[in-house]
């Protein structure tokens, strides 16, 4: 399966973004988890971890995403980071690496973990910890097609452009939802878009 890189549409100088800079930015304390729904004491959350794969290609940084297959049980056809529910006793890093290996064949030894993003409580009752890791590029993926339909990347400068995303309000909950403009048929929105925005904020490159 080929990996598609979408063009940014504009340029901003991100030469200061080294691995060391990114790792240092992720060391600062983060805020309390963002919630897509009300947290109830009688409804325990399940733990999950996702890998936020960071790659350097064509002279700049990009994030790698997957589109879930239409046959999966939850979030079918949606853009996401590789990840899933934690097994008992697993750390978020172990979960993210295991799931990334199962879904798209990323070998854990190939990932350089830089840190974590703020946690998020999803509408499906998961407490998700996003783990940022650098992946060598190019990479020979081994995609598990029953779960993953496509692998693609988006440049950080495109993601940071305020013209490329918007904040919507869910009428039933009143909560904000982030949605990016479609890019080559791919729609980044919801929890994955929120994680992306948080990463850009931590790096201080988000255009407000």
XYZ file of C-alpha atoms in Angstrom:
208
model
C 0.000 0.000 0.000
C 1.418 3.377 -0.989
C 1.622 6.303 1.386
C 0.297 9.614 0.075
C 1.763 12.954 1.159
C -0.604 15.883 0.772
C 0.939 19.230 -0.116
C 0.783 22.040 2.396
C -0.649 24.799 0.222
C 1.510 27.429 1.958
C 4.894 27.615 3.651
C 5.989 28.556 7.118
C 9.570 28.186 8.319
C 9.691 25.360 10.848
C 13.442 24.799 10.708
C 13.675 25.247 14.482
C 11.671 22.039 14.991
C 14.366 19.512 15.809
C 13.762 16.233 17.612
C 15.408 17.739 20.685
C 13.115 20.786 20.593
C 10.007 18.625 20.242
C 11.049 16.269 23.042
C 11.769 19.224 25.333
C 8.374 20.793 24.572
C 6.623 17.540 25.469
C 8.325 17.441 28.893
C 6.352 20.392 30.236
C 3.299 19.522 32.381
C 0.062 19.213 30.427
C -3.455 20.142 31.411
C -6.186 17.793 32.641
C -7.711 15.426 30.062
C -9.977 16.934 27.426
C -13.404 15.303 27.466
C -15.731 14.694 24.540
C -18.453 13.689 26.998
C -19.341 13.981 30.673
C -17.276 11.729 32.961
C -19.453 9.683 35.328
C -18.212 7.939 38.466
C -20.503 4.973 37.791
C -19.179 4.548 34.256
C -15.455 3.660 34.394
C -13.250 4.565 31.480
C -11.159 2.069 29.553
C -7.489 2.874 28.994
C -6.100 3.247 25.484
C -2.971 4.469 23.750
C -2.306 5.803 20.262
C 0.933 6.452 18.432
C 1.331 9.915 16.920
C 3.920 9.090 14.233
C 6.158 12.003 13.320
C 8.199 11.733 10.125
C 10.659 13.978 8.307
C 10.202 14.049 4.537
C 10.665 16.529 1.697
C 12.516 18.915 4.010
C 9.844 19.145 6.709
C 7.922 17.364 9.441
C 4.641 15.546 8.832
C 2.249 13.466 10.901
C 1.179 10.042 9.731
C -2.478 8.988 9.861
C -4.557 5.979 8.930
C -8.094 5.701 7.628
C -9.986 2.903 9.298
C -11.549 0.249 7.094
C -15.300 0.236 6.553
C -15.607 -3.212 8.122
C -14.361 -2.374 11.630
C -16.804 -2.256 14.520
C -16.170 1.323 15.680
C -15.293 4.588 13.909
C -15.407 2.939 10.488
C -13.982 5.006 7.659
C -12.603 7.645 10.030
C -9.111 9.112 10.102
C -7.138 8.126 13.181
C -3.719 7.523 14.642
C -2.742 3.857 15.019
C -3.723 2.644 18.473
C -6.309 0.926 20.602
C -7.281 -0.416 24.009
C -4.584 -1.247 26.540
C -4.002 -4.770 27.744
C -3.822 -5.235 31.543
C -0.570 -3.849 32.927
C 0.472 -2.098 29.712
C 1.804 1.437 29.663
C 0.468 3.875 27.077
C 3.754 3.567 25.186
C 3.533 -0.224 25.097
C -0.060 -0.070 23.877
C 0.699 2.476 21.155
C 3.670 0.510 19.837
C 1.858 -2.825 19.932
C -1.185 -1.480 18.116
C 0.914 0.347 15.511
C 2.720 -2.913 14.826
C -0.524 -4.858 14.514
C -2.285 -2.288 12.324
C 0.405 -1.079 9.931
C 3.521 -3.096 10.704
C 5.597 -0.457 12.492
C 8.300 -2.272 14.450
C 8.579 -0.934 18.028
C 12.374 -0.801 17.767
C 12.060 1.626 14.833
C 10.216 4.280 16.865
C 12.007 6.922 18.931
C 9.543 7.980 21.633
C 9.644 11.729 22.322
C 6.858 12.100 24.884
C 3.130 12.261 25.493
C 0.323 14.635 24.588
C -2.541 15.529 26.956
C -5.004 12.701 27.485
C -8.475 12.777 25.971
C -11.731 11.136 27.040
C -13.563 10.015 23.912
C -17.269 9.600 23.289
C -16.647 5.836 23.247
C -15.568 5.926 26.930
C -11.819 5.583 26.455
C -9.157 7.540 28.309
C -6.637 7.861 25.479
C -2.978 8.747 25.946
C -1.326 9.941 22.706
C 2.365 9.002 22.449
C 4.558 10.958 20.024
C 7.303 9.021 18.273
C 9.632 9.633 15.334
C 9.540 7.071 12.547
C 12.311 6.670 9.939
C 11.308 7.580 6.400
C 10.621 6.078 3.939
C 9.163 3.068 5.700
C 7.977 -0.352 4.529
C 4.520 -0.673 6.088
C 2.702 -3.962 6.513
C -0.941 -2.911 6.576
C -3.607 -5.087 8.194
C -6.303 -4.371 5.625
C -9.295 -5.653 7.652
C -8.702 -2.673 9.979
C -6.838 -0.075 7.902
C -7.861 1.184 4.465
C -5.153 3.779 3.886
C -1.962 5.288 5.290
C -1.144 8.928 4.527
C 0.746 11.923 5.866
C -0.076 15.598 6.395
C 2.611 18.313 6.721
C 2.775 20.203 10.008
C 2.679 23.541 8.192
C -0.621 22.591 6.526
C -2.053 21.355 9.813
C -0.999 24.568 11.581
C -2.671 26.829 9.014
C -5.800 28.320 10.642
C -7.527 28.446 7.256
C -7.503 24.651 7.057
C -9.624 23.823 10.118
C -12.660 25.042 12.012
C -14.379 24.564 15.363
C -17.918 23.253 15.238
C -20.443 22.870 18.059
C -22.341 19.634 18.641
C -25.992 20.573 18.966
C -26.750 17.693 21.345
C -23.918 18.413 23.807
C -22.794 21.969 23.143
C -19.183 20.776 23.048
C -16.718 21.938 20.431
C -15.482 19.621 17.695
C -12.473 20.373 15.500
C -12.732 19.523 11.806
C -10.150 20.029 9.076
C -11.017 20.758 5.489
C -11.036 17.649 3.287
C -7.695 16.927 1.668
C -7.656 14.467 -1.237
C -10.792 12.854 0.111
C -9.555 12.499 3.695
C -11.419 14.223 6.546
C -9.539 14.780 9.813
C -11.912 15.629 12.649
C -12.987 14.742 16.191
C -10.607 13.238 18.733
C -7.755 12.779 16.259
C -8.022 16.393 15.111
C -8.038 17.514 18.752
C -4.846 15.552 19.474
C -3.275 17.115 16.398
C -4.191 20.635 17.512
C -2.830 19.995 21.019
C 0.481 18.883 19.524
C 0.678 22.042 17.415
C -0.123 24.187 20.464
C 2.624 22.527 22.495
C 5.085 23.246 19.684
C 3.763 26.845 19.542
C 3.261 26.728 15.771
C -0.543 26.837 15.596
C -1.821 29.875 13.703
C -4.628 31.341 15.792
